[in-house]
CSV table of C-alpha atoms and ligand atoms in Angstrom, one decimal:
chain,number,residue,atom,x,y,z
T,62,MET,CA,0.0,0.2,0.0
T,63,SER,CA,1.3,3.3,-0.8
T,64,PRO,CA,2.2,5.7,2.3
T,65,SER,CA,-0.8,8.4,3.1
T,66,ARG,CA,0.4,11.8,2.1
T,67,HIS,CA,0.4,14.5,4.4
T,68,ALA,CA,2.1,18.1,4.8
T,69,VAL,CA,2.5,21.2,6.8
T,70,PHE,CA,2.2,24.3,4.9
T,71,GLY,CA,3.5,27.8,6.1
T,72,HIS,CA,5.9,30.7,5.4
T,73,PRO,CA,8.5,30.0,6.6
T,74,VAL,CA,8.2,26.3,7.1
T,75,ALA,CA,11.8,25.0,6.3
T,76,HIS,CA,12.4,24.8,10.3
T,77,SER,CA,9.2,23.3,11.1
T,78,LEU,CA,9.4,20.2,13.6
T,79,SER,CA,6.2,18.7,12.4
T,80,PRO,CA,7.7,16.3,9.7
T,81,ARG,CA,9.8,14.9,12.4
T,82,ILE,CA,6.9,14.6,15.2
T,83,HIS,CA,4.7,12.7,12.4
T,84,ALA,CA,7.4,10.6,11.3
T,85,SER,CA,7.9,9.4,14.8
T,86,PHE,CA,4.2,8.9,15.5
T,87,ALA,CA,3.9,7.0,12.3
T,88,LYS,CA,6.6,4.7,13.3
T,89,GLN,CA,5.1,4.2,16.6
T,90,THR,CA,2.0,3.3,15.5
T,91,GLY,CA,2.8,1.4,12.2
T,92,ILE,CA,1.1,3.7,9.8
T,93,ALA,CA,2.7,4.0,6.4
T,94,LEU,CA,2.9,7.9,6.2
T,95,GLN,CA,4.6,10.4,3.9
T,96,TYR,CA,4.8,13.9,5.5
T,97,GLU,CA,6.5,16.7,4.0
T,98,ALA,CA,6.9,20.5,4.7
T,99,ILE,CA,5.6,22.7,2.1
T,100,GLU,CA,6.6,26.6,1.7
T,101,THR,CA,3.8,28.5,0.4
T,102,THR,CA,3.2,32.4,0.7
T,103,PRO,CA,-0.3,33.3,1.5
T,104,GLU,CA,-1.1,34.5,-2.2
T,105,ALA,CA,0.2,31.0,-3.3
T,106,PHE,CA,-1.6,29.0,-0.6
T,107,THR,CA,-5.0,27.9,-2.5
T,108,ALA,CA,-2.9,26.8,-5.9
T,109,SER,CA,-0.3,25.0,-3.6
T,110,LEU,CA,-2.9,23.3,-1.6
T,111,ALA,CA,-4.7,22.2,-4.9
T,112,ALA,CA,-1.5,20.6,-6.5
T,113,PHE,CA,-1.2,18.7,-2.9
T,114,ALA,CA,-4.6,17.4,-3.4
T,115,ALA,CA,-4.1,16.4,-6.9
T,116,SER,CA,-0.9,14.5,-6.2
T,117,GLY,CA,-2.9,12.4,-3.4
T,118,GLY,CA,-2.6,14.5,-0.4
T,119,LYS,CA,-5.0,13.5,2.2
T,120,GLY,CA,-4.3,15.9,5.1
T,121,ALA,CA,-2.2,19.0,5.9
T,122,ASN,CA,-1.3,21.1,8.9
T,123,VAL,CA,-1.3,24.8,8.4
T,124,THR,CA,1.0,27.1,10.2
T,125,LEU,CA,2.1,30.9,10.4
T,126,PRO,CA,0.5,32.8,8.4
T,127,LEU,CA,-2.0,30.5,6.7
T,128,LYS,CA,-4.3,29.7,9.4
T,129,GLU,CA,-6.9,32.4,8.5
T,130,ALA,CA,-6.6,31.6,4.7
T,131,ALA,CA,-7.2,27.9,5.5
T,132,PHE,CA,-10.4,28.6,7.6
T,133,LYS,CA,-11.6,30.5,4.5
T,134,LEU,CA,-11.2,27.7,2.1
T,135,CYS,CA,-12.7,24.8,4.0
T,136,VAL,CA,-16.2,23.6,3.1
T,137,ASP,CA,-16.8,22.6,6.4
T,138,VAL,CA,-15.1,23.3,9.8
T,139,SER,CA,-15.5,22.0,13.3
T,140,PRO,CA,-17.2,24.3,16.2
T,141,ARG,CA,-13.6,24.6,18.0
T,142,ALA,CA,-12.2,26.1,14.3
T,143,LYS,CA,-15.2,28.3,14.0
T,144,ARG,CA,-15.1,29.8,17.4
T,145,ALA,CA,-11.2,30.5,16.6
T,146,GLY,CA,-11.6,31.7,13.0
T,147,ALA,CA,-8.6,29.7,12.2
T,148,VAL,CA,-7.9,26.3,11.1
T,149,ASN,CA,-4.4,24.4,11.7
T,150,THR,CA,-5.8,20.9,10.4
T,151,LEU,CA,-7.0,20.2,7.0
T,152,THR,CA,-8.6,16.8,6.0
T,153,ARG,CA,-9.7,15.7,2.5
T,154,THR,CA,-13.4,15.2,2.5
T,155,GLU,CA,-14.4,11.6,1.7
T,156,ASP,CA,-15.4,12.4,-2.1
T,157,GLY,CA,-12.0,14.1,-2.4
T,158,ALA,CA,-13.4,17.5,-3.6
T,159,ASN,CA,-13.0,19.5,-0.8
T,160,TRP,CA,-11.3,20.2,2.7
T,161,ARG,CA,-12.8,20.1,6.2
T,162,GLY,CA,-11.0,22.2,8.8
T,163,ASP,CA,-10.3,21.7,12.4
T,164,ASN,CA,-8.0,23.6,15.0
T,165,THR,CA,-6.3,21.5,17.6
T,166,ASP,CA,-4.1,24.1,19.0
T,167,GLY,CA,-6.3,24.8,21.9
T,168,ALA,CA,-6.7,21.2,22.6
T,169,GLY,CA,-2.9,20.7,22.5
T,170,LEU,CA,-2.2,23.5,24.8
T,171,LEU,CA,-4.5,22.0,27.5
T,172,ARG,CA,-2.9,18.8,27.3
T,173,ASP,CA,0.3,20.2,27.7
T,174,LEU,CA,-0.4,22.5,30.5
T,175,GLY,CA,-2.8,20.0,32.2
T,176,ASP,CA,-1.2,16.4,31.7
T,177,ARG,CA,2.5,17.3,31.1
T,178,GLN,CA,3.1,20.3,33.5
T,179,GLY,CA,0.5,19.5,36.0
T,180,LEU,CA,-1.2,22.9,36.0
T,181,ASP,CA,-4.7,23.4,37.2
T,182,LEU,CA,-6.1,26.2,35.2
T,183,ARG,CA,-9.3,26.6,36.8
T,184,GLU,CA,-10.4,30.0,38.3
T,185,ARG,CA,-7.0,31.4,37.1
T,186,ARG,CA,-7.1,35.1,36.2
T,187,THR,CA,-5.5,35.3,32.7
T,188,LEU,CA,-3.6,37.7,30.6
T,189,LEU,CA,-3.5,36.8,26.9
T,190,LEU,CA,-1.1,39.0,24.8
T,191,GLY,CA,-1.9,38.9,21.2
T,192,ALA,CA,-5.1,38.7,19.3
T,193,GLY,CA,-3.9,36.7,16.2
T,194,GLY,CA,-4.4,33.3,14.7
T,195,ALA,CA,-2.6,31.8,17.6
T,196,ALA,CA,-4.1,33.7,20.3
T,197,ARG,CA,-7.6,32.9,18.8
T,198,GLY,CA,-6.8,29.0,18.6
T,199,VAL,CA,-6.3,28.9,22.2
T,200,ALA,CA,-8.6,31.5,23.8
T,201,PRO,CA,-11.9,29.3,23.4
T,202,ALA,CA,-10.0,26.2,24.9
T,203,LEU,CA,-8.9,28.3,28.0
T,204,LEU,CA,-12.3,29.5,28.7
T,205,ASP,CA,-13.7,26.1,28.4
T,206,ALA,CA,-11.0,24.8,30.7
T,207,GLY,CA,-12.5,27.1,33.4
T,208,ILE,CA,-10.1,29.8,33.5
T,209,GLY,CA,-11.4,32.9,35.5
T,210,ASP,CA,-11.6,36.4,33.7
T,211,LEU,CA,-9.7,36.7,30.4
T,212,TYR,CA,-7.8,40.1,29.7
T,213,VAL,CA,-6.8,40.3,25.8
T,214,VAL,CA,-4.0,42.8,25.0
T,215,ASN,CA,-3.0,43.4,21.7
T,216,ARG,CA,-1.4,46.3,19.9
T,217,ASP,CA,-4.3,46.6,17.4
T,218,SER,CA,-7.3,46.9,19.4
T,219,ALA,CA,-9.8,45.9,16.9
T,220,ARG,CA,-8.4,42.5,16.5
T,221,ALA,CA,-8.6,42.1,20.2
T,222,ASP,CA,-12.4,43.2,20.3
T,223,ALA,CA,-13.0,40.7,17.2
T,224,LEU,CA,-11.4,38.0,19.3
T,225,ILE,CA,-13.3,38.9,22.4
T,226,ASP,CA,-16.8,39.1,20.5
T,227,ALA,CA,-16.3,35.7,19.0
T,228,GLN,CA,-16.3,34.3,22.5
T,229,GLY,CA,-19.7,35.5,23.2
T,230,GLN,CA,-19.0,36.1,27.1
T,231,PRO,CA,-18.8,39.8,27.7
T,232,GLY,CA,-18.8,39.9,31.3
T,233,ARG,CA,-15.8,37.4,31.6
T,234,VAL,CA,-13.5,38.6,28.7
T,235,HIS,CA,-12.2,42.1,28.3
T,236,SER,CA,-10.2,43.9,26.0
T,237,ARG,CA,-7.2,46.2,27.2
T,238,TYR,CA,-4.4,48.5,25.9
T,239,TYR,CA,-0.6,47.9,26.5
T,240,THR,CA,-0.7,51.0,28.5
T,241,ASP,CA,-3.0,49.6,30.9
T,242,LEU,CA,-0.9,46.8,32.0
T,243,PRO,CA,0.6,48.5,35.1
T,244,ALA,CA,-2.8,49.1,36.5
T,245,LEU,CA,-4.1,45.7,35.9
T,246,GLY,CA,-2.3,43.9,38.9
T,247,GLU,CA,-1.4,40.1,39.1
T,248,PHE,CA,-2.5,37.4,37.0
T,249,ASP,CA,-2.3,33.7,37.6
T,250,LEU,CA,-1.7,32.7,33.9
T,251,ILE,CA,0.0,34.7,31.3
T,252,ILE,CA,0.0,33.5,27.5
T,253,ASN,CA,2.3,35.1,25.2
T,254,ALA,CA,0.6,34.5,21.6
T,255,THR,CA,2.3,37.4,20.0
T,256,SER,CA,5.0,37.0,17.1
T,257,ALA,CA,6.7,39.9,18.6
T,258,ALA,CA,10.2,38.2,19.1
T,259,ARG,CA,10.2,37.7,15.3
T,260,ASN,CA,8.6,41.0,14.3
T,261,GLY,CA,10.5,44.0,16.1
T,262,GLY,CA,10.6,43.0,19.5
T,263,MET,CA,8.3,42.3,22.5
T,264,GLN,CA,6.5,45.5,24.2
T,265,LYS,CA,7.5,46.4,27.8
T,266,LEU,CA,5.7,44.2,30.4
T,267,PRO,CA,5.7,45.5,33.9
T,268,MET,CA,7.0,43.0,36.5
T,269,SER,CA,3.9,43.7,38.6
T,270,LEU,CA,1.7,41.3,36.5
T,271,ILE,CA,3.8,38.5,38.0
T,272,GLY,CA,2.8,37.0,41.5
T,273,ALA,CA,4.0,34.1,43.7
T,274,ARG,CA,1.9,31.7,41.6
T,275,THR,CA,2.1,32.9,38.2
T,276,ALA,CA,2.5,30.7,35.2
T,277,CYS,CA,3.9,31.9,32.1
T,278,VAL,CA,3.4,30.4,28.8
T,279,ASP,CA,4.9,31.3,25.5
T,280,LEU,CA,3.1,29.6,22.6
T,281,SER,CA,6.5,29.8,20.5
T,282,TYR,CA,9.4,27.5,21.3
T,283,GLY,CA,13.3,27.9,20.4
T,284,GLU,CA,14.6,31.4,20.1
T,285,ALA,CA,11.4,33.0,19.6
T,286,ALA,CA,10.1,32.2,23.0
T,287,ILE,CA,13.5,33.4,24.9
T,288,PRO,CA,12.4,37.1,25.4
T,289,PHE,CA,9.1,36.3,27.0
T,290,LEU,CA,10.4,33.5,29.2
T,291,ALA,CA,13.4,35.6,30.3
T,292,TRP,CA,11.3,38.4,31.3
T,293,ALA,CA,8.9,35.7,33.2
T,294,ARG,CA,12.2,34.3,35.0
T,295,ALA,CA,13.5,37.9,35.9
T,296,ALA,CA,10.3,38.4,37.6
T,297,ASN,CA,9.9,35.3,39.5
T,298,ALA,CA,7.3,33.7,37.7
T,299,HIS,CA,6.1,30.3,39.2
T,300,GLU,CA,6.4,28.4,35.8
T,301,ALA,CA,8.0,29.5,32.5
T,302,ILE,CA,6.9,26.9,29.9
T,303,ASP,CA,7.5,27.4,26.3
T,304,GLY,CA,5.3,25.9,23.2
T,305,LEU,CA,7.2,22.9,22.6
T,306,GLY,CA,4.8,20.8,24.5
T,307,MET,CA,1.9,22.3,22.8
T,308,LEU,CA,3.2,21.7,19.5
T,309,VAL,CA,3.7,17.9,20.2
T,310,GLU,CA,0.2,17.6,21.5
T,311,GLN,CA,-1.5,19.5,18.7
T,312,ALA,CA,0.4,17.2,16.4
T,313,ALA,CA,-1.0,14.2,18.4
T,314,GLU,CA,-4.5,15.6,18.0
T,315,SER,CA,-4.0,16.0,14.3
T,316,PHE,CA,-2.7,12.6,13.9
T,317,GLN,CA,-5.5,11.1,15.6
T,318,LEU,CA,-7.9,13.2,13.3
T,319,TRP,CA,-6.5,11.6,10.3
T,320,HIS,CA,-5.5,8.1,11.1
T,321,GLY,CA,-8.0,7.2,14.1
T,322,VAL,CA,-5.1,6.4,16.5
T,323,ARG,CA,-3.7,8.6,19.3
T,324,PRO,CA,-0.2,8.4,19.5
T,325,GLU,CA,2.1,8.6,22.7
T,326,THR,CA,3.9,11.8,22.8
T,327,ASP,CA,6.5,11.6,25.6
T,328,GLU,CA,9.0,10.1,23.7
T,329,VAL,CA,8.9,12.7,20.9
T,330,TYR,CA,8.7,15.4,23.2
T,331,GLU,CA,11.6,14.4,25.2
T,332,ALA,CA,13.9,13.8,22.0
T,333,LEU,CA,13.1,17.4,20.8
T,334,ARG,CA,13.3,18.8,24.4
T,335,GLY,CA,16.9,17.3,24.4
T,336,ARG,CA,17.8,19.0,21.1
T,337,ASN,CA,16.3,22.2,22.1
T,338,ALA,CA,17.6,22.0,25.9
T,339,ALA,CA,20.1,24.9,25.3
T,340,LEU,CA,17.2,27.4,24.2
T,341,VAL,CA,14.3,26.3,26.1
T,342,THR,CA,13.4,24.9,29.5
T,343,ALA,CA,10.2,24.3,31.5
T,344,ASP,CA,10.9,25.2,35.1
W,182,ATR,P1,-0.3,34.3,14.8
W,182,ATR,O1,-0.9,33.3,13.9
W,182,ATR,O2,1.2,33.9,15.3
W,182,ATR,O3,-0.9,34.7,15.7
W,182,ATR,P2,-0.7,36.7,13.4
W,182,ATR,O4,-2.1,36.3,13.1
W,182,ATR,O5,0.0,37.4,12.2
W,182,ATR,O6,0.1,35.5,13.6
W,182,ATR,O7,-0.6,37.6,14.6
W,182,ATR,C1,0.6,38.2,15.2
W,182,ATR,C2,0.1,38.7,16.7
W,182,ATR,O8,1.5,39.0,17.2
W,182,ATR,C3,-0.7,39.6,16.4
W,182,ATR,O9,-1.5,39.7,18.0
W,182,ATR,C4,0.4,40.9,16.5
W,182,ATR,O10,-0.2,42.1,17.2
W,182,ATR,P3,-1.3,43.1,16.0
W,182,ATR,O11,-2.7,42.4,15.7
W,182,ATR,O12,-1.2,44.4,16.8
W,182,ATR,O13,-0.2,43.4,14.8
W,182,ATR,C5,1.5,40.5,17.5
W,182,ATR,N1,2.5,41.1,17.3
W,182,ATR,C6,3.4,41.1,16.3
W,182,ATR,N2,4.5,41.6,16.4
W,182,ATR,C7,4.4,42.5,17.6
W,182,ATR,C8,5.2,43.1,18.4
W,182,ATR,N3,6.3,43.6,18.3
W,182,ATR,N4,4.6,43.8,19.6
W,182,ATR,C9,3.5,43.5,20.1
W,182,ATR,N5,2.7,42.5,19.2
W,182,ATR,C10,3.1,41.9,18.0
């Protein structure tokens, strides 16, 4: 039987760890899989995906900056992808004519924070930095996990307002400006969902945001996670966690959607953590 054909689309995507993660899951579960990284600009995405489908592509992950474009081209999306307005997992429909979309980012984050890091998220007063595709992917899952009030801060406040409106919980989810941060007090959970480290650098954050039990989480990993996690450690955060675990867990969710089997994640997580040890650590 020829291997099932899958890929991750992104821009840039050359350094994506997804091919390695999916290859490891395939080996572990005995599934014949071909998984490649396909570099595509937003302008070329639709044509590139069509070519992939024409050559037998059955499923794709979608990363920066294509998650909103992926959402728009699906014939059908899951409820969680709809709330996020962003898709990170595409599956070919049975008739082979269209794509169905899902978003496994939020579930991946919850699995990492809950199962791997042992954090209880319930009632945590939460600050979400950023309102792009990554932030929108995780906000619904955090609310469903029972966090307390959610404060969203973004440079472009219209994007923060759109994220908040999509949640439909006006008493619980609030929009604030970066200039408001010094007056907001301490948070129990701070999530960096910005791409600031790759885009001109992080905004200045006051240390008053961090208290004795604050967990700080960057959705990126590797060098992109360094500035925020360095700030968190300097301010004595209780935990400083990067997005490597979330990356592995969202991949496992996608793998299960495509192949119907849930892979074990610890082995590949530990292998990648070893490779990234100099750059990233979870306290
Ligand atoms: P992603 O899918 O990673 O969320 P995105 O949709 O392009 O990518 O969103 C990037 C996020 O990082 C946005 O919230 C963006 O803020 P704006 O909407 O105000 O542009 C945020 N971001 C990027 N560079 C930033 C910087 N230097 N400082 C603060 N926020 C930044």
